[in-house]
Amino acid sequence: MTLDDLRVFVAVCRAGSLSAVARDLGCTQSAVSQHVKRLERETGVALLERQPRGVVPTQAGRLLEEAAAEGISGLDLAVRRLRALVDGESGFVRVATGATTVRHFMSDAVVAYRRRHPHVNLEFRTVSSGRGSFDALADGTLDLAWITVGPPVRGIEQRAVVELPWVLAVRSDDPLANRPYADAGELRDVRLIRLPPNSASAAHLDAACAESGLRFSYDTSVADWDTALLLAELGVGRAVVPVLPGLTVPGDGSLRLVPLPSLRPLPVGWAVRRWDALSPPARAFAETVIAMRRGGATPAP
């Protein structure tokens, strides 16, 4: 049993496909199968069950996957921390972001961090879902993920940094544009631009509306908050969005932002595998973002 055997096995369990892992690794499906067979010979139990559309781990396979993923993540983390100790102020920080994260939440922090840590490589990756971010944190391929904070996730620590109130984004000539605030119930019959489908922020908005007995109707779906704001400014529709850093309320130019105080705010912040196990460069970047978003001074180097 080798570390490569375990890495391949974990990848197969998550992908549900031998061929998909083979493509990712640039090898044959037979080579991937050999890794799994070697583990099955050494453990003496079947680890995968073949189904019409791929494979799933057996009960024994799930036990091994969980233990292997934990061990591999711990080893990868230890190697990164050792490198950070050896390199001193050099190293790397890998961050999962959404389409608007760096622009609205991290731009000033990136500038401040680069000045203090010029030899650390910041790597930003766009991950399509919160689940994808959590998986990448768990297997050690990412250090930090900026997320909408939600229910507890096994093996992941979530830390809220700020809470974003909701606003209705409309054109300046909209009948609601000059309201000091609006009650969410007033939007019961208003059709809106939908936030990114299946996103955590959209799910949070739906839950906040359900608490008030509301369910919005939607005309258009967008990929990110910035696009929703742009379409609202162009008069394509109205959008309920969180107040992003840098936006002014009630807005300026042709865009107006009407507060919706009856909706529960959106908590956003960091997700990590273990906060106390972050490498020094990753912890420094996370704390820099926290300080900037909470209006404090950047942390001392």
Short mmCIF file of N, CA and C in Angstrom, two decimals, residues 14 73 76-77 80 92-98 122-147 156 270-274 277-279 282:
data_model
loop_
_atom_site.label_atom_id
_atom_site.label_comp_id
_atom_site.label_asym_id
_atom_site.label_seq_id
_atom_site.Cartn_x
_atom_site.Cartn_y
_atom_site.Cartn_z
N ARG A 14 -14.37 10.21 -4.89
CA ARG A 14 -14.99 11.53 -5.05
C ARG A 14 -15.52 11.73 -6.46
N SER A 73 -4.40 14.82 3.80
CA SER A 73 -4.51 16.26 4.06
C SER A 73 -3.53 16.68 5.14
N ASP A 76 0.03 16.70 3.68
CA ASP A 76 0.23 17.85 2.79
C ASP A 76 0.38 19.14 3.60
N LEU A 77 -0.44 19.27 4.63
CA LEU A 77 -0.37 20.45 5.48
C LEU A 77 0.97 20.54 6.19
N ARG A 80 3.65 21.71 3.79
CA ARG A 80 3.58 23.14 3.53
C ARG A 80 4.11 23.95 4.70
N PHE A 92 3.58 30.11 -0.27
CA PHE A 92 2.44 30.36 -1.15
C PHE A 92 1.16 30.24 -0.34
N VAL A 93 0.12 30.90 -0.84
CA VAL A 93 -1.20 30.85 -0.22
C VAL A 93 -2.21 30.62 -1.34
N ARG A 94 -3.00 29.56 -1.21
CA ARG A 94 -3.97 29.21 -2.26
C ARG A 94 -5.37 29.49 -1.73
N VAL A 95 -6.08 30.36 -2.45
CA VAL A 95 -7.36 30.87 -1.97
C VAL A 95 -8.46 30.57 -2.99
N ALA A 96 -9.58 30.04 -2.51
CA ALA A 96 -10.76 29.85 -3.37
C ALA A 96 -11.62 31.10 -3.30
N THR A 97 -12.03 31.58 -4.45
CA THR A 97 -12.85 32.79 -4.51
C THR A 97 -14.03 32.58 -5.44
N GLY A 98 -15.02 33.45 -5.30
CA GLY A 98 -16.07 33.55 -6.29
C GLY A 98 -15.69 34.62 -7.29
N LEU A 122 0.60 34.53 -3.95
CA LEU A 122 -0.84 34.41 -3.76
C LEU A 122 -1.46 33.79 -5.00
N GLU A 123 -2.19 32.70 -4.81
CA GLU A 123 -2.83 32.01 -5.93
C GLU A 123 -4.33 31.97 -5.69
N PHE A 124 -5.09 32.58 -6.60
CA PHE A 124 -6.54 32.62 -6.47
C PHE A 124 -7.17 31.66 -7.48
N ARG A 125 -8.10 30.86 -6.99
CA ARG A 125 -8.78 29.90 -7.85
C ARG A 125 -10.29 30.10 -7.74
N THR A 126 -10.95 30.09 -8.87
CA THR A 126 -12.41 30.16 -8.87
C THR A 126 -12.96 28.76 -8.71
N VAL A 127 -13.76 28.55 -7.68
CA VAL A 127 -14.40 27.27 -7.42
C VAL A 127 -15.89 27.45 -7.60
N SER A 128 -16.53 26.52 -8.29
CA SER A 128 -17.91 26.73 -8.73
C SER A 128 -18.95 26.59 -7.63
N SER A 129 -18.58 26.01 -6.48
CA SER A 129 -19.58 25.81 -5.43
C SER A 129 -18.90 25.76 -4.07
N GLY A 130 -19.72 25.98 -3.03
CA GLY A 130 -19.20 25.84 -1.68
C GLY A 130 -18.74 24.43 -1.40
N ARG A 131 -19.48 23.44 -1.92
CA ARG A 131 -19.08 22.05 -1.72
C ARG A 131 -17.72 21.78 -2.33
N GLY A 132 -17.48 22.36 -3.52
CA GLY A 132 -16.18 22.20 -4.16
C GLY A 132 -15.07 22.82 -3.34
N SER A 133 -15.35 23.98 -2.73
CA SER A 133 -14.35 24.63 -1.86
C SER A 133 -14.04 23.76 -0.66
N PHE A 134 -15.08 23.20 -0.04
CA PHE A 134 -14.87 22.36 1.14
C PHE A 134 -14.06 21.12 0.79
N ASP A 135 -14.35 20.51 -0.36
CA ASP A 135 -13.58 19.33 -0.77
C ASP A 135 -12.12 19.68 -0.99
N ALA A 136 -11.87 20.85 -1.62
CA ALA A 136 -10.49 21.26 -1.89
C ALA A 136 -9.75 21.58 -0.59
N LEU A 137 -10.45 22.15 0.38
CA LEU A 137 -9.83 22.39 1.68
C LEU A 137 -9.51 21.07 2.37
N ALA A 138 -10.45 20.14 2.30
CA ALA A 138 -10.29 18.87 2.99
C ALA A 138 -9.13 18.06 2.43
N ASP A 139 -8.94 18.11 1.10
CA ASP A 139 -7.85 17.31 0.54
C ASP A 139 -6.53 18.08 0.43
N GLY A 140 -6.51 19.32 0.93
CA GLY A 140 -5.25 20.04 1.02
C GLY A 140 -4.84 20.78 -0.23
N THR A 141 -5.71 20.85 -1.25
CA THR A 141 -5.33 21.57 -2.46
C THR A 141 -5.58 23.07 -2.35
N LEU A 142 -6.30 23.50 -1.31
CA LEU A 142 -6.50 24.93 -1.04
C LEU A 142 -6.25 25.19 0.44
N ASP A 143 -5.82 26.42 0.76
CA ASP A 143 -5.58 26.82 2.14
C ASP A 143 -6.78 27.54 2.74
N LEU A 144 -7.40 28.41 1.95
CA LEU A 144 -8.48 29.27 2.43
C LEU A 144 -9.59 29.33 1.38
N ALA A 145 -10.82 29.50 1.84
CA ALA A 145 -11.93 29.71 0.91
C ALA A 145 -12.82 30.80 1.47
N TRP A 146 -13.17 31.79 0.65
CA TRP A 146 -14.09 32.85 1.06
C TRP A 146 -15.49 32.39 0.70
N ILE A 147 -16.37 32.28 1.68
CA ILE A 147 -17.65 31.62 1.47
C ILE A 147 -18.79 32.41 2.09
N ILE A 156 -14.47 20.99 8.56
CA ILE A 156 -14.21 22.35 8.08
C ILE A 156 -14.58 23.35 9.17
N TRP A 270 -14.36 33.29 6.15
CA TRP A 270 -13.37 32.28 5.79
C TRP A 270 -13.83 30.87 6.14
N ALA A 271 -13.44 29.93 5.31
CA ALA A 271 -13.52 28.51 5.64
C ALA A 271 -12.11 27.95 5.53
N VAL A 272 -11.73 27.15 6.50
CA VAL A 272 -10.41 26.50 6.51
C VAL A 272 -10.59 25.08 7.03
N ARG A 273 -9.59 24.28 6.83
CA ARG A 273 -9.65 22.94 7.40
C ARG A 273 -9.45 23.01 8.90
N ARG A 274 -8.40 23.68 9.33
CA ARG A 274 -8.17 23.93 10.75
C ARG A 274 -7.47 25.26 10.88
N ALA A 277 -3.98 25.29 12.25
CA ALA A 277 -2.98 24.58 11.46
C ALA A 277 -2.63 25.31 10.16
N LEU A 278 -3.13 26.53 9.98
CA LEU A 278 -2.77 27.30 8.79
C LEU A 278 -1.28 27.60 8.79
N SER A 279 -0.71 27.63 7.59
CA SER A 279 0.69 28.04 7.49
C SER A 279 0.79 29.52 7.86
N ALA A 282 -0.52 31.87 5.12
CA ALA A 282 -1.97 31.80 4.94
C ALA A 282 -2.69 32.49 6.08
#
